[in-house]
Each structure stands twice: as structure tokens, then as C-alpha cells.
Short mmCIF file of C-alpha atoms in Angstrom, two decimals:
data_model
loop_
_atom_site.label_atom_id
_atom_site.label_comp_id
_atom_site.label_asym_id
_atom_site.label_seq_id
_atom_site.Cartn_x
_atom_site.Cartn_y
_atom_site.Cartn_z
CA MET H 1 131.60 74.54 108.50
CA SER H 2 129.94 74.36 111.14
CA GLU H 3 126.25 75.04 111.45
CA GLU H 4 126.72 78.45 113.01
CA LYS H 5 129.27 79.68 110.01
CA ALA H 6 127.17 78.34 107.95
CA ALA H 7 123.67 80.96 109.05
CA ASP H 8 126.86 83.85 109.28
CA ALA H 9 127.83 83.38 105.68
CA ARG H 10 124.14 82.84 104.53
CA LEU H 11 122.76 86.61 106.91
CA GLY H 12 126.44 88.01 105.17
CA GLU H 13 125.20 87.19 101.83
CA ALA H 14 121.91 88.07 101.73
CA LEU H 15 122.90 91.35 103.14
CA ARG H 16 125.48 92.37 100.32
CA GLU H 17 122.96 91.11 97.89
CA LEU H 18 120.41 93.80 99.44
CA TRP H 19 123.31 96.32 99.56
CA ALA H 20 124.14 95.69 95.63
CA ALA H 21 120.22 95.75 95.38
CA ILE H 22 120.40 99.70 96.35
CA ARG H 23 123.15 100.52 94.62
CA VAL H 24 121.57 99.62 91.50
CA GLN H 25 119.34 102.41 92.11
CA HIS H 26 122.14 104.66 93.77
CA PRO H 27 125.62 104.06 91.93
CA ASP H 28 127.12 106.61 93.26
CA LEU H 29 126.72 104.79 97.02
CA PRO H 30 129.85 103.51 98.19
CA GLU H 31 130.83 99.88 97.31
CA ALA H 32 131.71 98.34 101.20
CA SER H 33 128.97 96.93 102.19
CA PRO H 34 126.67 95.24 105.27
CA VAL H 35 128.52 91.81 107.07
CA VAL H 36 127.68 90.05 109.76
CA ALA H 37 129.99 90.32 112.27
CA GLY H 38 131.28 88.53 115.63
CA PRO H 39 128.99 89.30 119.00
CA LYS H 40 127.05 91.80 117.01
CA ALA H 41 125.63 89.47 115.19
CA ARG H 42 124.45 86.80 117.99
CA THR H 43 122.27 89.19 119.11
CA GLY H 44 120.99 90.22 115.93
CA GLY H 45 123.11 93.44 114.98
CA PHE H 46 124.98 93.99 112.11
CA LEU H 47 128.08 96.12 110.73
CA LEU H 48 128.80 97.81 107.96
CA GLY H 49 132.11 97.08 106.65
CA SER H 50 134.20 99.75 106.64
CA LEU H 51 130.57 101.90 106.43
CA THR H 52 130.07 104.19 109.53
CA ALA H 53 127.61 102.10 111.43
CA ARG H 54 125.53 104.60 113.67
CA HIS H 55 122.80 102.42 114.45
CA ARG H 56 122.85 101.64 117.69
CA GLU H 57 119.34 99.36 116.93
CA ASN H 58 119.40 96.37 116.08
CA PRO H 59 117.21 95.68 112.68
CA LEU H 60 118.08 92.18 112.09
CA ARG H 61 115.72 91.33 115.15
CA GLU H 62 113.10 93.57 112.88
CA GLY H 63 113.06 91.58 110.11
CA ALA H 64 114.33 92.50 106.21
CA GLU H 65 112.17 95.16 106.10
CA ALA H 66 113.36 97.17 109.32
CA THR H 67 116.52 96.29 107.95
CA LEU H 68 116.01 98.27 104.83
CA VAL H 69 115.00 100.62 105.95
CA ALA H 70 118.59 101.23 107.77
CA LEU H 71 120.58 100.71 105.24
CA LEU H 72 118.19 103.53 103.33
CA HIS H 73 118.65 105.78 106.35
CA GLU H 74 122.77 105.06 106.06
CA ALA H 75 122.69 105.49 102.45
CA ALA H 76 121.21 108.97 103.16
CA HIS H 77 123.43 110.07 105.74
CA LEU H 78 126.79 108.82 102.99
CA THR H 79 124.99 110.79 100.17
CA ALA H 80 125.10 114.12 102.69
CA GLU H 81 128.51 113.23 103.45
CA ARG H 82 130.25 112.67 99.19
CA LEU H 83 128.07 115.91 99.28
CA GLY H 84 129.99 117.72 102.47
CA GLU H 85 126.75 118.51 103.55
CA GLN H 86 125.87 118.56 106.55
CA ASP H 87 122.52 116.73 107.73
CA THR H 88 122.68 116.54 111.20
CA SER H 89 123.48 117.94 114.06
CA ASN H 90 123.19 117.80 118.16
CA ARG H 91 126.10 114.87 117.74
CA GLY H 92 123.86 113.55 115.06
CA HIS H 93 120.52 112.29 116.57
CA PHE H 94 118.57 116.02 115.18
CA HIS H 95 117.79 115.37 111.24
CA ASN H 96 117.65 118.43 109.12
CA GLN H 97 115.76 118.70 105.94
CA ILE H 98 118.93 117.86 104.14
CA PHE H 99 118.87 114.39 105.77
CA ARG H 100 114.90 114.35 104.53
CA ARG H 101 115.66 115.63 101.05
CA HIS H 102 118.54 112.61 100.94
CA ALA H 103 116.11 109.70 102.03
CA GLU H 104 113.46 110.79 100.29
CA SER H 105 115.46 110.36 97.28
CA LEU H 106 116.04 106.95 98.30
CA GLY H 107 112.84 105.96 98.56
CA LEU H 108 111.60 106.40 102.27
CA ALA H 109 108.72 107.61 103.69
CA VAL H 110 109.87 110.87 106.25
CA ALA H 111 108.22 112.04 108.61
CA GLU H 112 109.33 114.89 111.52
CA ASP H 113 109.41 114.03 115.07
CA ASP H 114 107.03 115.71 117.38
CA PRO H 115 108.15 115.52 121.23
CA THR H 116 104.77 116.55 122.18
CA LYS H 117 103.19 113.28 121.42
CA ARG H 118 104.15 110.91 123.68
CA GLY H 119 107.46 108.99 123.21
CA GLY H 120 107.82 112.13 120.89
CA GLY H 121 111.18 112.84 120.84
CA ARG H 122 113.94 116.21 119.21
CA ARG H 123 115.38 114.06 116.23
CA GLY H 124 113.80 116.22 113.53
CA TRP H 125 113.18 114.16 110.20
CA ALA H 126 113.89 111.29 111.60
CA ARG H 127 110.37 109.03 111.91
CA LEU H 128 110.90 107.02 108.52
CA THR H 129 108.73 104.07 106.91
CA LEU H 130 108.87 102.17 104.11
CA PRO H 131 106.53 103.06 101.19
CA PRO H 132 105.06 100.14 99.14
CA ALA H 133 106.46 101.52 96.02
CA THR H 134 110.29 100.39 97.88
CA ALA H 135 109.60 97.67 98.65
CA GLN H 136 108.36 96.49 96.08
CA ARG H 137 111.98 97.68 94.31
CA TYR H 138 113.52 95.52 97.01
CA ALA H 139 111.32 92.92 97.03
CA THR H 140 113.55 89.86 96.20
CA PRO H 141 116.47 90.99 98.12
CA VAL H 142 114.36 91.19 101.14
CA ARG H 143 113.05 88.04 100.51
CA ASP H 144 116.04 86.47 100.58
CA LEU H 145 117.25 88.33 103.54
CA GLU H 146 113.87 87.26 105.83
CA ALA H 147 114.74 83.47 104.28
CA ALA H 148 118.34 84.02 105.74
CA LEU H 149 116.80 85.23 108.91
CA GLN H 150 114.49 82.54 109.52
CA THR H 151 117.78 79.94 109.68
CA TYR H 152 119.94 82.50 112.11
CA PRO H 153 120.94 80.88 115.24
CA ALA H 154 118.59 82.87 118.17
CA PRO H 155 120.35 84.98 120.27
CA ALA H 156 121.29 83.37 123.57
CA GLN H 157 119.58 83.96 126.46
CA ASP H 158 120.23 86.82 128.84
CA THR H 159 121.37 86.47 132.73
CA PRO H 160 118.19 86.59 134.59
CA PRO H 161 118.61 90.08 136.93
CA PRO H 162 119.10 90.19 140.37
CA ARG H 163 116.72 89.18 142.43
CA GLY H 164 114.11 92.52 143.24
CA TYR H 165 114.11 93.96 139.81
CA VAL H 166 113.07 92.42 136.35
CA LYS H 167 114.59 93.08 132.64
CA ILE H 168 113.24 95.67 130.25
CA TRP H 169 114.53 95.36 126.82
CA CYS H 170 114.00 97.51 123.44
CA GLN H 171 115.24 97.26 120.67
CA CYS H 172 118.74 97.92 120.93
CA ARG H 173 119.77 97.72 124.63
CA THR H 174 118.70 95.34 128.16
CA LEU H 175 118.27 97.02 131.69
CA ARG H 176 117.23 96.10 134.58
CA ALA H 177 114.69 97.72 136.58
CA ALA H 178 112.68 98.01 140.19
CA PRO H 179 109.62 95.99 139.45
CA SER H 180 107.16 99.32 140.46
CA GLU H 181 108.51 100.75 137.01
CA ALA H 182 108.67 98.62 134.61
CA ALA H 183 104.41 98.86 135.78
CA ARG H 184 103.80 101.74 134.66
CA GLY H 185 104.17 101.35 130.76
CA GLY H 186 108.21 100.94 130.37
CA VAL H 187 110.99 103.36 130.27
CA PHE H 188 111.48 105.07 126.50
CA CYS H 189 115.15 105.19 124.36
CA THR H 190 115.29 107.72 122.73
CA HIS H 191 118.09 105.97 120.01
CA CYS H 192 115.36 103.31 118.74
CA GLU H 193 112.33 105.32 119.59
CA HIS H 194 110.91 102.55 121.35
CA TYR H 195 109.60 101.61 125.03
CA LEU H 196 111.61 99.02 127.35
CA THR H 197 109.25 97.05 128.30
CA ALA H 198 109.09 93.36 130.32
CA ASP H 199 107.73 92.39 127.91
CA GLY H 200 110.19 93.40 124.45
CA PRO H 201 109.60 96.77 122.61
CA VAL H 202 107.15 98.49 122.49
CA SER H 203 106.73 101.38 119.35
CA ALA H 204 105.85 104.53 120.44
CA ASP H 205 103.55 105.03 117.29
#
């Protein structure tokens, strides 16, 4: 087995173990588990097997705990689907009180998006964080995932932008921008809620 395939296997197994640990706590969730797949894996992304991957951000870039948050986020949507409840609107961008209830039941701390604050948007109850108790509950599979990430090949270098432009990026995308635009502090991404800057993603918090 090549080094790349071995790294894929380790990462895939760690993701499956994390999803299995979530299902131990919440057995009504489907058995389909996260898998590493193809080019998305090379850029730090993940797929959710037969589940619906709704997230454009690549949580693996941010580490194991961010990936746990993303999986619990997905689990909240899956719970609403199983119960026949509508937990989002505006093409899935706005997260309502139904989503909030399910996300909290899965162990996430949920705050409402505030469009009046810098970097705020109109995504409803979509600001998710991991409370210490939830982090402790999944400490072992999260630690195993972090170890797998440490041995995972770094993403390939992007092609340099054309002359006269600079590369700016966030958690989920890379763009080219005029130097004057990049110097103004970056462009806000409504998907991952970070600013695209020439130094990488900057949190809106």
C-alpha cells in the first residue's frame, strides 16, 4: 500500500470511529459514516458516505474538534429529516429553532447569528461551538482523528495567481483579488463565516 493510500485509510478509519462514537450516544442516527474520498480529501475536505454533505467548508483543515462540530451539525439536520421537521429555510442557509433544539440535544452550544456585528450574517441559529463536556465525551476518537491528521499529506500547492493579483483564502475557498482589495482586511465568506485574506482564514468572532 502506498503512503498516500495508507494515510487515506488511517484518516477514513478515524472518521468512521468518530461517527460510531456519536451513534453510541444517538443510536437513531444512520449507520452511514464519513469517508475520505478522492480530490476533496487532498484539500482537507471530507465526504459523508451516503449521507448528504451540506458543508462547503473543510473542517479537517481546522482539526479534529472542528470536524466533530461539523459531524454533530450534520447529525442535527439528519435528526430533523428523520422526524419530518423543517429545520432550515432560504435554501438551507437559515437555521431555525428546530435546528437549534436538535443541535443542543447532540451536545453543541448554539448561538444566533447577528447581522449587526462585524462578520455577522443572517443564518439564524448557526453559530456552533463545542462545550467542554461534549469535547470530553468524544475525547478518545477526537484524539485518534487528530493523530491521523498529523500524518496526512499536506494539500498540494495552489497555482500562483496571475501577476497583479494576490491569493486570498478562507476555510472553504480560494480566490484572487486585487492587492488594494486584499489590503482592506479581506472578503467575508458567508459559508464558513471567516474572512478570506492573503494570510488565510480569519475568524469573524
